[in-house]
Short mmCIF file of C-alpha atoms in Angstrom, two decimals:
data_model
loop_
_atom_site.label_atom_id
_atom_site.label_comp_id
_atom_site.label_asym_id
_atom_site.label_seq_id
_atom_site.Cartn_x
_atom_site.Cartn_y
_atom_site.Cartn_z
CA MET A 1 0.22 0.29 -0.22
CA LYS A 2 1.89 3.65 -0.72
CA GLU A 3 2.56 5.57 1.86
CA LYS A 4 -0.18 8.11 2.93
CA SER A 5 -1.27 11.17 4.43
CA ASN A 6 -3.44 10.42 7.27
CA ILE A 7 -5.37 13.97 7.39
CA PHE A 8 -9.17 12.43 7.35
CA ASN A 9 -10.59 14.31 4.54
CA ARG A 10 -13.90 12.80 2.55
CA ASP A 11 -12.51 14.52 -0.49
CA LYS A 12 -8.93 12.08 0.01
CA PRO A 13 -8.35 8.98 0.21
CA LEU A 14 -8.94 6.88 3.02
CA THR A 15 -7.76 4.26 4.90
CA ILE A 16 -10.67 1.38 5.36
CA MET A 17 -10.23 -2.07 6.92
CA ILE A 18 -12.91 -4.03 5.80
CA THR A 19 -14.43 -7.26 6.55
CA GLY A 20 -16.52 -9.72 4.25
CA GLY A 21 -14.87 -7.86 1.40
CA SER A 22 -14.18 -10.88 -0.69
CA SER A 23 -17.45 -11.23 -1.69
CA GLY A 24 -21.30 -10.16 -2.06
CA ILE A 25 -22.17 -6.51 -0.69
CA GLY A 26 -18.86 -6.40 0.86
CA PHE A 27 -16.55 -7.28 -2.67
CA GLN A 28 -18.90 -4.37 -4.52
CA ALA A 29 -18.76 -1.97 -2.20
CA VAL A 30 -14.74 -2.50 -2.20
CA LEU A 31 -15.47 -1.79 -5.93
CA LYS A 32 -16.75 1.57 -5.76
CA LEU A 33 -14.01 2.69 -2.99
CA ILE A 34 -11.02 1.67 -4.83
CA SER A 35 -12.51 3.29 -8.06
CA LEU A 36 -12.84 6.97 -5.41
CA GLY A 37 -9.53 6.49 -5.23
CA HIS A 38 -9.44 4.99 -0.80
CA ASN A 39 -7.51 2.70 -0.01
CA ILE A 40 -8.62 -0.86 0.99
CA ILE A 41 -7.35 -3.24 3.89
CA LEU A 42 -9.04 -7.02 3.24
CA PRO A 43 -8.46 -9.57 5.52
CA CYS A 44 -8.57 -12.81 3.58
CA LYS A 45 -8.67 -16.23 5.26
CA ASN A 46 -6.08 -17.75 3.27
CA ILE A 47 -3.73 -17.14 0.66
CA SER A 48 -5.69 -18.58 -1.78
CA ARG A 49 -8.54 -16.66 -1.36
CA ALA A 50 -7.28 -13.69 -1.47
CA ASN A 51 -5.15 -14.29 -4.52
CA GLU A 52 -8.79 -15.03 -5.66
CA VAL A 53 -10.45 -11.62 -4.79
CA LEU A 54 -7.34 -9.38 -5.89
CA THR A 55 -8.13 -11.81 -9.56
CA ASN A 56 -11.84 -10.59 -9.07
CA LEU A 57 -10.58 -6.84 -8.56
CA PHE A 58 -8.73 -6.73 -11.62
CA ASN A 59 -11.45 -8.07 -13.79
CA HIS A 60 -13.73 -5.94 -12.36
CA SER A 61 -11.93 -3.08 -11.87
CA LEU A 62 -12.30 0.42 -13.90
CA ASP A 63 -10.27 1.62 -17.19
CA GLU A 64 -6.66 2.24 -16.56
CA SER A 65 -7.03 5.99 -15.75
CA SER A 66 -9.36 5.76 -13.08
CA ASN A 67 -7.96 7.06 -9.91
CA LYS A 68 -8.05 3.79 -8.49
CA GLY A 69 -6.74 3.25 -4.66
CA GLU A 70 -4.14 0.45 -3.35
CA ILE A 71 -5.31 -3.19 -1.36
CA TYR A 72 -3.78 -4.83 0.67
CA THR A 73 -5.07 -8.56 1.40
CA PRO A 74 -3.53 -9.69 4.86
CA ILE A 75 -4.56 -13.02 6.24
CA MET A 76 -7.30 -13.53 8.93
CA ASP A 77 -9.54 -15.79 9.72
CA LEU A 78 -12.32 -14.66 11.76
CA SER A 79 -12.90 -18.55 12.94
CA ASP A 80 -9.86 -18.15 14.97
CA LEU A 81 -9.30 -16.00 17.30
CA SER A 82 -5.76 -16.45 17.34
CA SER A 83 -5.95 -14.89 13.32
CA ILE A 84 -7.03 -11.59 14.26
CA ASP A 85 -3.90 -11.29 16.96
CA SER A 86 -1.70 -11.61 13.48
CA LEU A 87 -3.15 -9.30 11.59
CA CYS A 88 -3.09 -6.68 14.06
CA SER A 89 0.35 -7.41 14.39
CA GLU A 90 0.59 -6.76 11.25
CA VAL A 91 -0.75 -3.68 11.09
CA LYS A 92 1.26 -2.72 14.18
CA ASN A 93 4.79 -3.57 12.30
CA ARG A 94 3.20 -2.12 9.19
CA ARG A 95 2.19 1.31 11.08
CA TRP A 96 -0.77 1.90 9.82
CA THR A 97 -3.79 3.74 10.86
CA ILE A 98 -7.07 3.35 9.49
CA ASP A 99 -10.07 6.25 8.89
CA VAL A 100 -12.91 3.41 8.70
CA LEU A 101 -13.84 0.06 10.01
CA ILE A 102 -16.08 -2.14 8.21
CA LEU A 103 -16.79 -5.21 10.16
CA ASN A 104 -19.16 -6.31 7.25
CA ALA A 105 -18.37 -10.25 7.84
CA GLY A 106 -21.17 -12.78 8.53
CA LEU A 107 -22.90 -16.54 7.44
CA GLN A 108 -25.97 -18.20 8.94
CA TYR A 109 -26.66 -22.12 7.79
CA THR A 110 -30.14 -22.42 7.89
CA GLY A 111 -31.25 -25.69 7.91
CA SER A 112 -28.04 -27.16 9.84
CA LYS A 113 -29.42 -29.44 13.02
CA THR A 114 -26.28 -28.94 14.98
CA PRO A 115 -24.01 -26.17 15.31
CA ARG A 116 -20.37 -25.59 13.89
CA ARG A 117 -17.58 -24.86 15.77
CA SER A 118 -14.67 -22.28 15.85
CA THR A 119 -10.83 -23.10 16.05
CA GLN A 120 -12.03 -22.27 20.01
CA GLY A 121 -14.78 -23.87 20.13
CA ILE A 122 -17.36 -21.39 20.07
CA GLU A 123 -20.46 -21.86 18.07
CA LEU A 124 -19.65 -20.53 14.57
CA THR A 125 -22.46 -17.66 14.04
CA PHE A 126 -22.10 -16.46 17.36
CA ALA A 127 -17.73 -16.54 16.59
CA VAL A 128 -18.06 -15.24 13.43
CA ASN A 129 -20.26 -12.73 13.33
CA HIS A 130 -20.34 -11.04 17.05
CA LEU A 131 -17.12 -12.20 18.96
CA SER A 132 -14.26 -12.01 16.48
CA HIS A 133 -15.72 -8.38 15.19
CA PHE A 134 -16.04 -7.47 18.81
CA TYR A 135 -12.19 -8.49 19.93
CA LEU A 136 -11.03 -7.30 15.96
CA THR A 137 -11.95 -3.99 17.59
CA GLN A 138 -10.62 -3.92 20.68
CA LYS A 139 -7.14 -5.05 19.17
CA ILE A 140 -7.51 -2.40 16.34
CA LEU A 141 -8.90 0.86 18.11
CA PRO A 142 -5.30 2.06 19.15
CA PHE A 143 -4.44 2.01 15.58
CA ILE A 144 -7.40 4.18 14.47
CA ASP A 145 -6.20 7.83 14.85
CA ILE A 146 -9.35 10.04 16.69
CA ARG A 147 -7.74 13.30 15.26
CA ASN A 148 -8.57 11.66 11.93
CA ASP A 149 -12.66 11.49 12.09
CA PRO A 150 -12.82 7.96 12.17
CA LYS A 151 -16.28 6.29 11.78
CA ILE A 152 -16.80 2.39 12.49
CA ILE A 153 -19.52 0.24 10.53
CA ILE A 154 -21.07 -2.77 11.32
CA THR A 155 -23.24 -4.72 9.09
CA SER A 156 -26.54 -6.13 10.70
CA SER A 157 -29.77 -7.01 9.81
CA GLU A 158 -33.87 -5.97 10.52
CA VAL A 159 -34.07 -9.70 11.31
CA HIS A 160 -32.64 -8.46 15.03
CA ASN A 161 -36.59 -6.77 15.30
CA PRO A 162 -38.96 -9.13 16.46
CA ASN A 163 -41.65 -6.99 14.92
CA SER A 164 -39.63 -7.13 11.20
CA GLY A 165 -40.95 -8.46 8.08
CA GLY A 166 -38.19 -10.94 8.68
CA GLY A 167 -37.94 -10.89 12.34
CA LYS A 168 -41.31 -12.30 12.14
CA VAL A 169 -40.45 -15.56 10.11
CA GLY A 170 -39.39 -18.46 12.09
CA ALA A 171 -38.07 -17.80 15.90
CA LYS A 172 -37.48 -14.80 17.25
CA ALA A 173 -34.39 -12.76 17.97
CA SER A 174 -33.87 -13.30 22.36
CA LEU A 175 -30.70 -13.30 24.02
CA GLY A 176 -32.78 -14.13 27.56
CA LYS A 177 -30.65 -14.06 30.04
CA LEU A 178 -27.01 -14.49 28.30
CA LYS A 179 -27.04 -18.02 30.08
CA GLY A 180 -25.36 -19.89 27.08
CA LEU A 181 -22.70 -17.09 26.70
CA GLU A 182 -22.14 -17.48 30.76
CA SER A 183 -21.74 -20.70 30.93
CA GLY A 184 -18.38 -20.55 28.37
CA ALA A 185 -17.26 -21.22 24.65
CA GLY A 186 -18.99 -25.02 24.40
CA PHE A 187 -23.12 -23.51 24.46
CA GLU A 188 -25.16 -23.72 21.82
CA MET A 189 -27.47 -20.86 21.96
CA ILE A 190 -26.81 -18.00 23.78
CA ASP A 191 -29.40 -18.24 26.05
CA GLY A 192 -28.55 -21.55 26.75
CA ASN A 193 -31.24 -23.38 24.26
CA LYS A 194 -31.00 -26.11 22.17
CA PHE A 195 -29.44 -25.43 18.67
CA ASN A 196 -31.70 -23.52 16.18
CA ALA A 197 -29.75 -22.23 12.91
CA ASP A 198 -32.15 -19.45 12.07
CA LYS A 199 -32.41 -18.29 15.12
CA ALA A 200 -28.29 -18.05 16.25
CA TYR A 201 -28.06 -15.96 13.20
CA LYS A 202 -31.00 -13.41 14.09
CA ASP A 203 -29.63 -13.16 17.69
CA SER A 204 -25.44 -12.63 16.02
CA LYS A 205 -27.75 -9.49 14.01
CA LEU A 206 -29.11 -8.36 17.75
CA CYS A 207 -25.65 -8.70 19.23
CA ASN A 208 -24.21 -6.23 16.50
CA ILE A 209 -26.43 -3.57 17.80
CA LEU A 210 -26.35 -3.96 21.32
CA PHE A 211 -21.91 -3.84 20.42
CA ALA A 212 -22.43 -1.40 18.61
CA ARG A 213 -24.44 1.04 21.12
CA LYS A 214 -22.50 -0.20 23.83
CA LEU A 215 -19.20 0.96 22.11
CA SER A 216 -20.48 4.30 21.02
CA ASP A 217 -21.39 4.65 24.71
CA ASN A 218 -18.33 4.40 25.49
CA PHE A 219 -16.58 6.38 22.99
CA MET A 220 -19.17 9.42 24.51
CA LYS A 221 -17.71 8.70 27.97
CA LYS A 222 -14.36 9.03 26.73
CA LYS A 223 -15.97 12.27 24.95
CA LEU A 224 -14.89 10.77 21.62
CA SER A 225 -17.21 12.20 19.00
CA ILE A 226 -16.53 8.71 16.77
CA PRO A 227 -19.78 7.86 14.88
CA VAL A 228 -20.29 4.32 14.98
CA ILE A 229 -22.92 3.20 12.13
CA ALA A 230 -25.12 -0.16 12.72
CA TRP A 231 -26.61 -0.32 9.08
CA ALA A 232 -28.93 -2.81 7.57
CA PRO A 233 -28.62 -3.77 3.57
CA GLY A 234 -32.41 -5.76 3.27
CA LEU A 235 -32.53 -8.65 2.13
CA VAL A 236 -30.02 -9.26 -0.63
CA ILE A 237 -30.02 -12.86 -2.41
CA SER A 238 -27.58 -12.63 -5.57
CA ARG A 239 -27.87 -14.84 -9.28
CA ASP A 240 -24.89 -16.96 -8.49
CA ASN A 241 -23.47 -19.05 -5.85
CA GLN A 242 -21.50 -16.70 -3.98
CA GLY A 243 -22.82 -13.44 -0.99
CA PHE A 244 -24.31 -14.92 2.34
CA PHE A 245 -26.43 -17.68 1.64
CA ARG A 246 -23.80 -19.96 -0.20
CA TYR A 247 -23.52 -21.95 3.51
CA SER A 248 -27.55 -21.81 3.44
CA ARG A 249 -27.89 -24.00 0.13
CA LYS A 250 -25.56 -26.38 1.01
CA TYR A 251 -27.79 -27.41 4.20
CA ASN A 252 -31.83 -27.06 2.01
CA GLN A 253 -30.48 -26.21 -1.98
CA LEU A 254 -33.97 -26.44 -3.09
CA GLY A 255 -35.35 -24.78 -0.27
CA GLN A 256 -33.26 -21.52 -0.90
CA ILE A 257 -33.38 -22.16 -4.97
CA LEU A 258 -37.73 -21.86 -4.23
CA PHE A 259 -37.74 -19.00 -1.41
CA ALA A 260 -34.95 -16.89 -3.78
CA PHE A 261 -36.99 -17.13 -6.33
CA LEU A 262 -40.19 -16.39 -5.07
CA ALA A 263 -38.48 -12.98 -3.23
CA ARG A 264 -36.44 -11.71 -5.52
CA ASP A 265 -38.55 -12.52 -8.59
CA ILE A 266 -42.20 -12.49 -7.88
CA LEU A 267 -42.52 -10.67 -4.75
CA LYS A 268 -39.24 -7.98 -5.93
CA ILE A 269 -38.91 -7.47 -2.74
CA THR A 270 -35.08 -8.36 -2.51
CA THR A 271 -32.32 -6.25 -3.51
CA SER A 272 -28.62 -6.60 -4.98
CA ASN A 273 -25.30 -6.95 -3.75
CA LYS A 274 -24.42 -3.90 -5.91
CA LYS A 275 -27.13 -1.96 -4.51
CA ALA A 276 -26.73 -2.70 -1.32
CA GLY A 277 -22.60 -2.07 -1.80
CA LEU A 278 -22.91 0.92 -2.95
CA LEU A 279 -25.16 2.07 0.68
CA LEU A 280 -22.34 0.48 2.42
CA SER A 281 -19.29 2.80 0.52
CA ASN A 282 -21.35 5.72 0.75
CA LEU A 283 -21.86 4.59 4.88
CA ALA A 284 -18.03 4.72 4.68
CA CYS A 285 -16.84 7.84 2.39
CA LEU A 286 -20.03 10.75 2.80
CA SER A 287 -19.97 13.12 5.26
CA LYS A 288 -23.34 13.39 5.82
CA TYR A 289 -22.76 9.95 7.73
CA THR A 290 -21.24 11.45 10.25
CA LYS A 291 -23.33 12.17 12.99
CA PRO A 292 -21.19 11.09 16.99
CA GLY A 293 -22.51 8.80 18.88
CA PHE A 294 -24.62 5.50 17.98
CA ASN A 295 -26.62 5.69 14.45
CA TYR A 296 -29.01 3.13 13.04
CA TYR A 297 -29.78 2.84 9.31
CA SER A 298 -32.19 0.50 7.50
CA ASN A 299 -32.65 -0.26 3.80
CA LYS A 300 -36.44 -0.60 3.75
CA ILE A 301 -38.47 -2.23 1.27
CA ILE A 302 -41.94 0.29 0.84
CA SER A 303 -43.27 -1.44 -2.28
CA SER A 304 -42.67 -3.97 -4.61
CA GLY A 305 -38.82 -3.41 -5.90
CA LYS A 306 -38.76 0.05 -4.11
CA PHE A 307 -36.27 0.58 -1.13
CA ILE A 308 -35.91 3.67 0.95
CA PHE A 309 -32.40 4.16 3.03
CA GLU A 310 -33.27 5.97 6.25
CA GLU A 311 -32.21 6.36 9.48
CA THR A 312 -34.60 3.63 11.67
CA GLU A 313 -35.71 2.56 15.39
CA ILE A 314 -34.17 -0.49 16.33
CA SER A 315 -36.36 -3.58 18.59
CA ASN A 316 -36.83 -3.04 22.20
CA ASP A 317 -34.33 -5.52 23.30
CA ALA A 318 -31.46 -3.61 21.16
CA GLN A 319 -32.29 -0.58 23.30
CA ARG A 320 -31.47 -2.15 26.52
CA GLY A 321 -28.86 -1.25 28.35
CA ASP A 322 -28.37 -4.36 30.68
CA LEU A 323 -28.08 -6.18 27.65
CA SER A 324 -25.58 -3.87 25.48
CA ASP A 325 -23.63 -4.29 29.69
CA ASN A 326 -23.97 -7.29 29.92
CA LEU A 327 -22.92 -8.79 26.15
CA TRP A 328 -19.82 -7.08 26.30
CA GLU A 329 -18.77 -8.59 30.24
CA LEU A 330 -19.78 -11.74 28.79
CA SER A 331 -17.76 -11.62 25.41
CA LYS A 332 -15.03 -9.75 27.32
CA SER A 333 -14.42 -12.67 29.97
CA LEU A 334 -14.66 -15.77 27.43
CA ILE A 335 -12.10 -13.80 25.46
CA ASP A 336 -10.56 -13.73 28.30
CA LYS A 337 -10.45 -16.88 29.15
CA ILE A 338 -9.79 -18.24 25.73
CA ASN A 339 -6.25 -16.16 26.23
CA LYS A 340 -4.92 -17.43 29.26
#
């Protein structure tokens, strides 16, 4: 990556770290941000994936006269907390400072009857969607210069809210009293109940917002005016085998095909990776999204094929200060035990 000034000016190149940038929404956001001249740190799971991403970016690149930013693809596996340590050591050694941190990676394996586990033995949805991002944020904060007007962006979902369209379908998001998380790494569900893959995903999206709120509260207590933005891209279903639903297709391919056809082609309640990626790139670099504190935006459908992206109220559980406090402390405690 080229050396550059880190003066945070929305008209000048930013250094942006994004997880989940190798496919789907994240990849489309990276394409847009690079075309605008911004510099991207895009952690990839392994060298093979990093090379694939670089090839895809080259194949999608604009003409050579465009003001492209630089891209670097260090190795980081969100299913392994020790991999986050290695990434942050590399950031330190290269003396990078980061203007925008985008926590976009996520997985869902709806249809599975049994939990998958991270390297540290944690249920994989919770590990990747929440805990690893929680840990990455703590480790990367020293490399975010508050003088550069930074921001942190977290991709959540409307399904965190039991009263939303997607949140009403199937098991609803609810963390209970966090009994599962409290019990240690071997839990199946955060609330202590038996594994439900669909609910595990919804719960993780609720965790995203609770984490964002608590992080913002911590900044405000330190008199740091850092925007912490959580956002919901809407229902995104691509026509290929890439993107978010690639995991769920392994467990219920026919069901996923039928659901995609109904939602995308008949009801027209889905958006595309490209459109959602543009929203994410706008959150990262437009000055209109710099309001200090916690902010939540949702890409809401208003009629068949039509969406509006606006600031939206979060669910009742997501507004609970006691829940955000407890989630923070138990997440920290779990990581501390693992790192002993």
